[in-house]
Short mmCIF file of C-alpha atoms in Angstrom, two decimals:
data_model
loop_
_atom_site.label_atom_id
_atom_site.label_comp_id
_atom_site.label_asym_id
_atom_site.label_seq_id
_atom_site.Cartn_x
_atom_site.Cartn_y
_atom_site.Cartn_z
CA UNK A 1 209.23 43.65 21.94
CA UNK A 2 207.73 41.81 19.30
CA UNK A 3 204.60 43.42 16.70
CA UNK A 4 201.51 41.91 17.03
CA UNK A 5 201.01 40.40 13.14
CA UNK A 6 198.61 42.93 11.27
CA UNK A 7 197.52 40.46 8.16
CA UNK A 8 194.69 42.72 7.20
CA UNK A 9 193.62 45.97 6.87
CA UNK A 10 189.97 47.84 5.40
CA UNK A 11 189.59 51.69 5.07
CA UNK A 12 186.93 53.06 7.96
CA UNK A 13 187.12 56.48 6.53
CA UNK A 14 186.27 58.36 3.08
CA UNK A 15 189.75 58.23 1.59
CA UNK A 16 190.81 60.62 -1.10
CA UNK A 17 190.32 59.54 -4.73
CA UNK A 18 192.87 58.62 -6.39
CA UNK A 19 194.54 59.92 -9.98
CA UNK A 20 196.12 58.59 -12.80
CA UNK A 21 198.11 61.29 -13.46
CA UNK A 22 201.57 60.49 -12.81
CA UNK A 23 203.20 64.04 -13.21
CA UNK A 24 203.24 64.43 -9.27
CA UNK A 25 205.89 62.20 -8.96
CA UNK A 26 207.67 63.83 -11.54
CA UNK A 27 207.38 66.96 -10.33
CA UNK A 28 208.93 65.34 -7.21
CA UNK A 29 211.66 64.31 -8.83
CA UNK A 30 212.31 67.36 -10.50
CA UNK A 31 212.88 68.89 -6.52
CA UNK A 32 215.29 65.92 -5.95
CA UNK A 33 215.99 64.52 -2.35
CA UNK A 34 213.28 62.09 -3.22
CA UNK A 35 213.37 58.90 -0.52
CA UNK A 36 211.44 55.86 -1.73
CA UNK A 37 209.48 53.41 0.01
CA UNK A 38 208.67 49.49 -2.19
CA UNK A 39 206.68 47.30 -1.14
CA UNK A 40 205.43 44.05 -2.69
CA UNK A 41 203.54 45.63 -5.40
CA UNK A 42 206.81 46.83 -7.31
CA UNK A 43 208.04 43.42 -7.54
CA UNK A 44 204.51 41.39 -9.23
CA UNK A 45 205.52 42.55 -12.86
CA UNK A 46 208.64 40.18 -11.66
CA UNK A 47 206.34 37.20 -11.05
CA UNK A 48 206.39 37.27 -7.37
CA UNK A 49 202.82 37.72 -6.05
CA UNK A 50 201.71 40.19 -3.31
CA UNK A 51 200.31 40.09 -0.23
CA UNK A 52 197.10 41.96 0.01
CA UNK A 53 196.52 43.31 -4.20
CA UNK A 54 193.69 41.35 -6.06
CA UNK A 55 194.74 37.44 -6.26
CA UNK A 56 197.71 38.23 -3.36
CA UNK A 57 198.93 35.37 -1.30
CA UNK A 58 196.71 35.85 2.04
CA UNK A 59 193.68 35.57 0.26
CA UNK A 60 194.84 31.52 0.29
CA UNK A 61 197.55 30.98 2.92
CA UNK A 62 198.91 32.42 6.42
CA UNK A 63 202.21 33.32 6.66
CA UNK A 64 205.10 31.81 8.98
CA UNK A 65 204.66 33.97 12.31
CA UNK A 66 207.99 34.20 14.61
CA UNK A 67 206.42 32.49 17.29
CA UNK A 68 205.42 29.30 15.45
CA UNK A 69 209.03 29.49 13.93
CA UNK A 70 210.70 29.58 16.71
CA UNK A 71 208.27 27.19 19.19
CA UNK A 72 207.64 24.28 16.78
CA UNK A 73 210.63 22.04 14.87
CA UNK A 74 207.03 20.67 12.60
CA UNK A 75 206.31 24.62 11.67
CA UNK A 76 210.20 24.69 11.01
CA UNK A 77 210.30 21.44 8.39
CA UNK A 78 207.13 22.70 6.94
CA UNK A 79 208.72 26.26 6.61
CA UNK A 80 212.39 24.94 5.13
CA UNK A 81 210.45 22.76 3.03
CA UNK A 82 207.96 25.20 1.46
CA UNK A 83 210.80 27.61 1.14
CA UNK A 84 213.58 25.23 -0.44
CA UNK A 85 211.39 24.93 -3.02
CA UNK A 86 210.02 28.65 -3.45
CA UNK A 87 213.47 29.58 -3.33
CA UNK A 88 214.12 27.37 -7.19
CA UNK A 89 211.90 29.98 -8.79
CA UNK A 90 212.05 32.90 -6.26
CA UNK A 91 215.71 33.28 -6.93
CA UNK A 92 215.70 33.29 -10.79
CA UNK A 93 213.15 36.17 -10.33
CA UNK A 94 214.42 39.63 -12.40
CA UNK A 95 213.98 43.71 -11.90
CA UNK A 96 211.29 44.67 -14.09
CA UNK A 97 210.77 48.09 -15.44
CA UNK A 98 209.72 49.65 -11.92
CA UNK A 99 212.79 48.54 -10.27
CA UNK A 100 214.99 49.96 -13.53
CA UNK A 101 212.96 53.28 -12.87
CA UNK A 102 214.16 53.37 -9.02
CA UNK A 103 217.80 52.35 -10.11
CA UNK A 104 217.50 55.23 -13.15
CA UNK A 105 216.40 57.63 -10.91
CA UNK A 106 219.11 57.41 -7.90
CA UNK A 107 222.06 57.55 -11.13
CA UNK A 108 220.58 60.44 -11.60
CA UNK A 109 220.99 61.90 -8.40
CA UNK A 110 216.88 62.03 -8.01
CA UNK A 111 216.85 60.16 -4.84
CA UNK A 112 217.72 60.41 -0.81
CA UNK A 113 217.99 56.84 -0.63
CA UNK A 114 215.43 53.40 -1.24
CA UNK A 115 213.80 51.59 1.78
CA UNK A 116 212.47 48.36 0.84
CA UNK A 117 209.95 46.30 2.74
CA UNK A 118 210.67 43.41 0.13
CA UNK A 119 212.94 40.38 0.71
CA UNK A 120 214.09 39.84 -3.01
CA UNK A 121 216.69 41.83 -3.52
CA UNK A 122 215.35 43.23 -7.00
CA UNK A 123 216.13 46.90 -6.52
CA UNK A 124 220.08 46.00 -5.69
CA UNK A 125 220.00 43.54 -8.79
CA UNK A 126 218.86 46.46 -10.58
CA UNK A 127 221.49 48.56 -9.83
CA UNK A 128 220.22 50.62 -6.99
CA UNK A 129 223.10 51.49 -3.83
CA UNK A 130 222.47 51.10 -0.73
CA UNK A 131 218.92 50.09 -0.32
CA UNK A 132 217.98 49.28 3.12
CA UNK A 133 216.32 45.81 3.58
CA UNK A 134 213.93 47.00 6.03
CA UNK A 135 212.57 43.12 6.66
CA UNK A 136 215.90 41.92 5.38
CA UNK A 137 216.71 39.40 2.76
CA UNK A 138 216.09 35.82 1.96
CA UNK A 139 219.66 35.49 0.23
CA UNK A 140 221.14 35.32 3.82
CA UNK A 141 220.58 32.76 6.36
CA UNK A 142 221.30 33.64 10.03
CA UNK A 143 221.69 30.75 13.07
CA UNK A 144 219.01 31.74 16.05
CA UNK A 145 221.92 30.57 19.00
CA UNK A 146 225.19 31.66 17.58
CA UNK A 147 224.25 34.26 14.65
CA UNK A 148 226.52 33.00 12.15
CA UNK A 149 225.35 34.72 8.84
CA UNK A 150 225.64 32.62 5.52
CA UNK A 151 224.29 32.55 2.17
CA UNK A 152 221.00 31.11 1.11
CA UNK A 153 222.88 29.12 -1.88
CA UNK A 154 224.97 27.36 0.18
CA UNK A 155 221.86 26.21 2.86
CA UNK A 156 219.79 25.27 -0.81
CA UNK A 157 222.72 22.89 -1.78
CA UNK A 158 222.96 21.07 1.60
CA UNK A 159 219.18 21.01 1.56
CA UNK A 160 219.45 19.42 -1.95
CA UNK A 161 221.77 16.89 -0.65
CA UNK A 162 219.63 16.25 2.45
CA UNK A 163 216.35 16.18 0.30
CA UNK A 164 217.24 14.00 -3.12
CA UNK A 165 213.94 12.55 -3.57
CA UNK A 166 212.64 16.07 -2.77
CA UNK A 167 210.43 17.35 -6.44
CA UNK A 168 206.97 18.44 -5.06
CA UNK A 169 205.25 20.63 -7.64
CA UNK A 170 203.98 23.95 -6.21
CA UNK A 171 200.49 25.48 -6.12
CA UNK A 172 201.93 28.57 -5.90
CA UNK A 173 204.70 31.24 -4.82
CA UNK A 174 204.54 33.75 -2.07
CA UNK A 175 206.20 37.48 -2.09
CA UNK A 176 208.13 35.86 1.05
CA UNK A 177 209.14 32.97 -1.29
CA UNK A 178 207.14 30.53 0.26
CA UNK A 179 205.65 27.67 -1.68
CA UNK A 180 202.08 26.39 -1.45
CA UNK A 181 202.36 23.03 -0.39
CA UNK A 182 200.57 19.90 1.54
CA UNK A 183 201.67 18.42 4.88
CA UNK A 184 201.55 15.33 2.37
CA UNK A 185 204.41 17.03 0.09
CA UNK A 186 206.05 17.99 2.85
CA UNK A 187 206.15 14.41 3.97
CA UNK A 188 209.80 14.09 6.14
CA UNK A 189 211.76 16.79 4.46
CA UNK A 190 215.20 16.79 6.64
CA UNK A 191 216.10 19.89 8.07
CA UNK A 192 219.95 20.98 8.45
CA UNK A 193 220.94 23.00 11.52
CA UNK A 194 223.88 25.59 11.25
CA UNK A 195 227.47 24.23 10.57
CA UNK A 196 229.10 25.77 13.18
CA UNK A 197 226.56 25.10 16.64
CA UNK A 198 224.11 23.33 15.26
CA UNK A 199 221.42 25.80 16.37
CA UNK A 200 218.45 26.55 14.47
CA UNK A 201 218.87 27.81 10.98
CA UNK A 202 216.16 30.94 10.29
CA UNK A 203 216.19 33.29 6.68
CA UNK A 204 217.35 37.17 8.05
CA UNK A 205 213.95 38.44 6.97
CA UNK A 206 211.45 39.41 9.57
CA UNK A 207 208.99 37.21 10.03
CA UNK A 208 205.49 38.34 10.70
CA UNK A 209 205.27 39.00 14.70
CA UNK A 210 208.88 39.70 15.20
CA UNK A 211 210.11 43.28 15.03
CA UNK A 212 212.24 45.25 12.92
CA UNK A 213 215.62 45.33 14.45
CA UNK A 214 215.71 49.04 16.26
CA UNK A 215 219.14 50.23 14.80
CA UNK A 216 217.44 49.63 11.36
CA UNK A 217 214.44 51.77 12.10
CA UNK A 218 216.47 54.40 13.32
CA UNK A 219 218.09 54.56 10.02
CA UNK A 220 215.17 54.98 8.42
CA UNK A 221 214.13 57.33 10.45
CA UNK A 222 217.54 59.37 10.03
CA UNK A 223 216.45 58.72 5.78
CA UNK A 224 213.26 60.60 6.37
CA UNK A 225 214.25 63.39 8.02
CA UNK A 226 216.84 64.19 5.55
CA UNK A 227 214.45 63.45 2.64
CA UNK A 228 212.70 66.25 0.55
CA UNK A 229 209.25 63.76 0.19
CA UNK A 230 208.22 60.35 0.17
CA UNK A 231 207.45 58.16 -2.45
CA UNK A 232 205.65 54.62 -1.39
CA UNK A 233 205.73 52.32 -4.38
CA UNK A 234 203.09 49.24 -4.45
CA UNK A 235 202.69 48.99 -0.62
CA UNK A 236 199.22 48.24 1.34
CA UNK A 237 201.37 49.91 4.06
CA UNK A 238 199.01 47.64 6.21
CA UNK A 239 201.86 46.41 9.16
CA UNK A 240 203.12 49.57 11.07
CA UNK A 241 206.85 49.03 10.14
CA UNK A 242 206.15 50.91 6.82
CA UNK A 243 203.19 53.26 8.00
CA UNK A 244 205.24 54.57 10.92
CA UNK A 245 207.97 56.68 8.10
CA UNK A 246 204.58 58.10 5.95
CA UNK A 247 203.50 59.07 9.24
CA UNK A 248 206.88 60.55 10.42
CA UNK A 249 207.12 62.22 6.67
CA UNK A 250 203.54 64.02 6.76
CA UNK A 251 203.74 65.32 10.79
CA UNK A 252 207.03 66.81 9.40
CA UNK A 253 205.35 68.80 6.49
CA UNK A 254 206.77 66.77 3.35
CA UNK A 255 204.48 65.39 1.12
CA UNK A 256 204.15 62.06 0.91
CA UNK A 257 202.91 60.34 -2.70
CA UNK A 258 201.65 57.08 -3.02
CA UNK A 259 201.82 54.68 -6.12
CA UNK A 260 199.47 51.82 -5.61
CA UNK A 261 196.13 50.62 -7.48
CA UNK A 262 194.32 49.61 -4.07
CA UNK A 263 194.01 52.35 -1.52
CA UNK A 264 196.16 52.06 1.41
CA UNK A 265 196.30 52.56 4.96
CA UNK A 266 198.41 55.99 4.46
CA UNK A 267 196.27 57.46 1.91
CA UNK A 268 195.01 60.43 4.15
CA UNK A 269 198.75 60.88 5.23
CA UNK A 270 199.12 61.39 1.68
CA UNK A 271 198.78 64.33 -0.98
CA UNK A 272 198.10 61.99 -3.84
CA UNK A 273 197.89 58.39 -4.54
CA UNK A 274 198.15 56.94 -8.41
CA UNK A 275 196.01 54.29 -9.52
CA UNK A 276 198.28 52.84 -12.21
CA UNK A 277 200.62 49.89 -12.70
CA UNK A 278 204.24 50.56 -11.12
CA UNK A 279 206.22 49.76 -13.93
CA UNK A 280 203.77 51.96 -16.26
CA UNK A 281 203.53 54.84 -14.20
CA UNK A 282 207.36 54.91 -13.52
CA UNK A 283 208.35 54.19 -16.84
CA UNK A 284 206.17 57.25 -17.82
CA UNK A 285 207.76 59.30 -15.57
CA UNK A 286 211.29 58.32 -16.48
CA UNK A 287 210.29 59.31 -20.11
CA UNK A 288 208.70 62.96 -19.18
CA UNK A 289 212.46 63.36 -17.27
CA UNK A 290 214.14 62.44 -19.88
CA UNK A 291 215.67 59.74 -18.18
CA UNK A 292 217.29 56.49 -19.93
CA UNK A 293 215.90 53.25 -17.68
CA UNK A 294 218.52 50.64 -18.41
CA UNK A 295 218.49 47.24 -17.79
CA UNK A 296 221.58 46.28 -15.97
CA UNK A 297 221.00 42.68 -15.87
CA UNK A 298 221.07 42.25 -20.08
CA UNK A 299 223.78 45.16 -19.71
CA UNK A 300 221.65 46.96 -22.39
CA UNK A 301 220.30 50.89 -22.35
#
């Protein structure tokens, strides 16, 4: 069964106010078992926008739904295009301070485990284990009629050698990796199909309208029911594939902490929620723990 695409979301309720007072999450911490929860906002200090935050990408563009994806071979050599290119700057992105934290904090034995809803793979290139990829990644590329899994590299090379003349200049990049661009920039950007069936080549991220694969929100699931609380970092938790584990952590009686500057849809699921920048507020916290955040991309302390 495929989700319905939730692109927006306003509060209809007095929501509680918010703090800046990050010691909640360190007193969290301190109790261990901690399970965390990213969304986009972790990953701006990184240079990849958000969706929803002040400037984020809907405010100027629509995603790529499932349907259109799937239906349409034009949606498809707009997507490839847009996303051959995103991919040239999306891929060079690096953890920033808030992923360190994360990473930091699981050495430490701090942590239950890291859900991400974000497709960049920044918490594992920070050194975090055994994040889940709850929308997947866009470093794999998966064929829709045989499911033969490869690597995005090796799909941007052949699209380099399909697209030579192919050196549009971006408006912008998306947190899915997309790039802003005309039909007229798209222009007749060749699309490869899959090397072994020639079926339709599609990123392993879910796209907006298709659902979460069911084995990997049972694992989730199975994190937050062994977790002590839950700690959402930079998420709108608009779409209901995040909002479903705050609401699964608060009916069972943990608390559930939220670090985002907007309020969110699980704010009254929530016993606090801290207005500050991610990779402040974790940084600070790392510091009142005593906690070393290294950088293991530079391979410095």
């Amino acid at each position: 069964m495929r989700m319905r695409p939730t692109l927006s979301w306003a509060p209809t309720e007095d929501l509680p106010s918010a703090t800046t007072d990050p010691e909640p999450i360190a007193g969290a911490l301190r109790a261990g078992g901690v399970l965390v929860l990213s969304g986009a906002g972790i990953s701006t200090e990184s240079g990849i926008p958000d969706y929803r935050g002040e400037g984020g990408s809907l405010s100027r563009h629509t995603p790529m739904t499932y349907q259109d994806f799937t239906a349409s071979a034009r949606a498809r050599r707009r997507y490839w295009a847009r996303s051959h290119l995103g991919w040239r700057t999306f891929g060079r992105a690096r953890p920033n301070a808030g992923h360190r934290a994360v990473a930091s904090f699981e050495r430490h034995g701090l942590l239950s485990g890291v859900i991400t809803q974000n497709v960049d793979g920044l918490h594992q290139a920070a050194g975090s284990d055994g994040v889940v990829e709850l929308h997947g990644g866009l470093d794999r590329v998966i064929c829709l009629s045989c499911g033969d899994l490869t690597l995005r590299r090796e799909l941007a090379r052949r699209l380099e050698e399909a697209n030579p003349r192919f050196r549009p200049v971006a408006a912008a990049i998306n947190p899915d990796g997309d790039a802003d661009l005309t039909d007229e920039q798209v222009g007749d950007f060749h699309v490869v199909p899959c090397t072994v069936c020639g079926g339709v080549l599609k990123p392993d991220v879910v796209f907006f309208g298709e659902s979460v694969p069911p084995q990997r929100v049972e694992q989730c699931r199975e994190l937050v029911r062994e977790a002590t609380s839950l700690l959402v970092l930079g998420s709108s938790l608009t779409v209901m594939s995040g909002l479903r584990f705050v609401r699964q952590a608060a009916d069972g009686g943990k608390p559930v902490l939220i670090v985002n500057r907007d309020a969110t849809r699980g704010d009254r699921h929530a016993v606090t929620r801290i207005a500050l920048p991610l990779g402040t507020a974790l940084s600070t916290v790392a510091g009142q723990l005593g906690i070393p955040v290294r950088d293991e991309t530079a391979g410095s302390a």
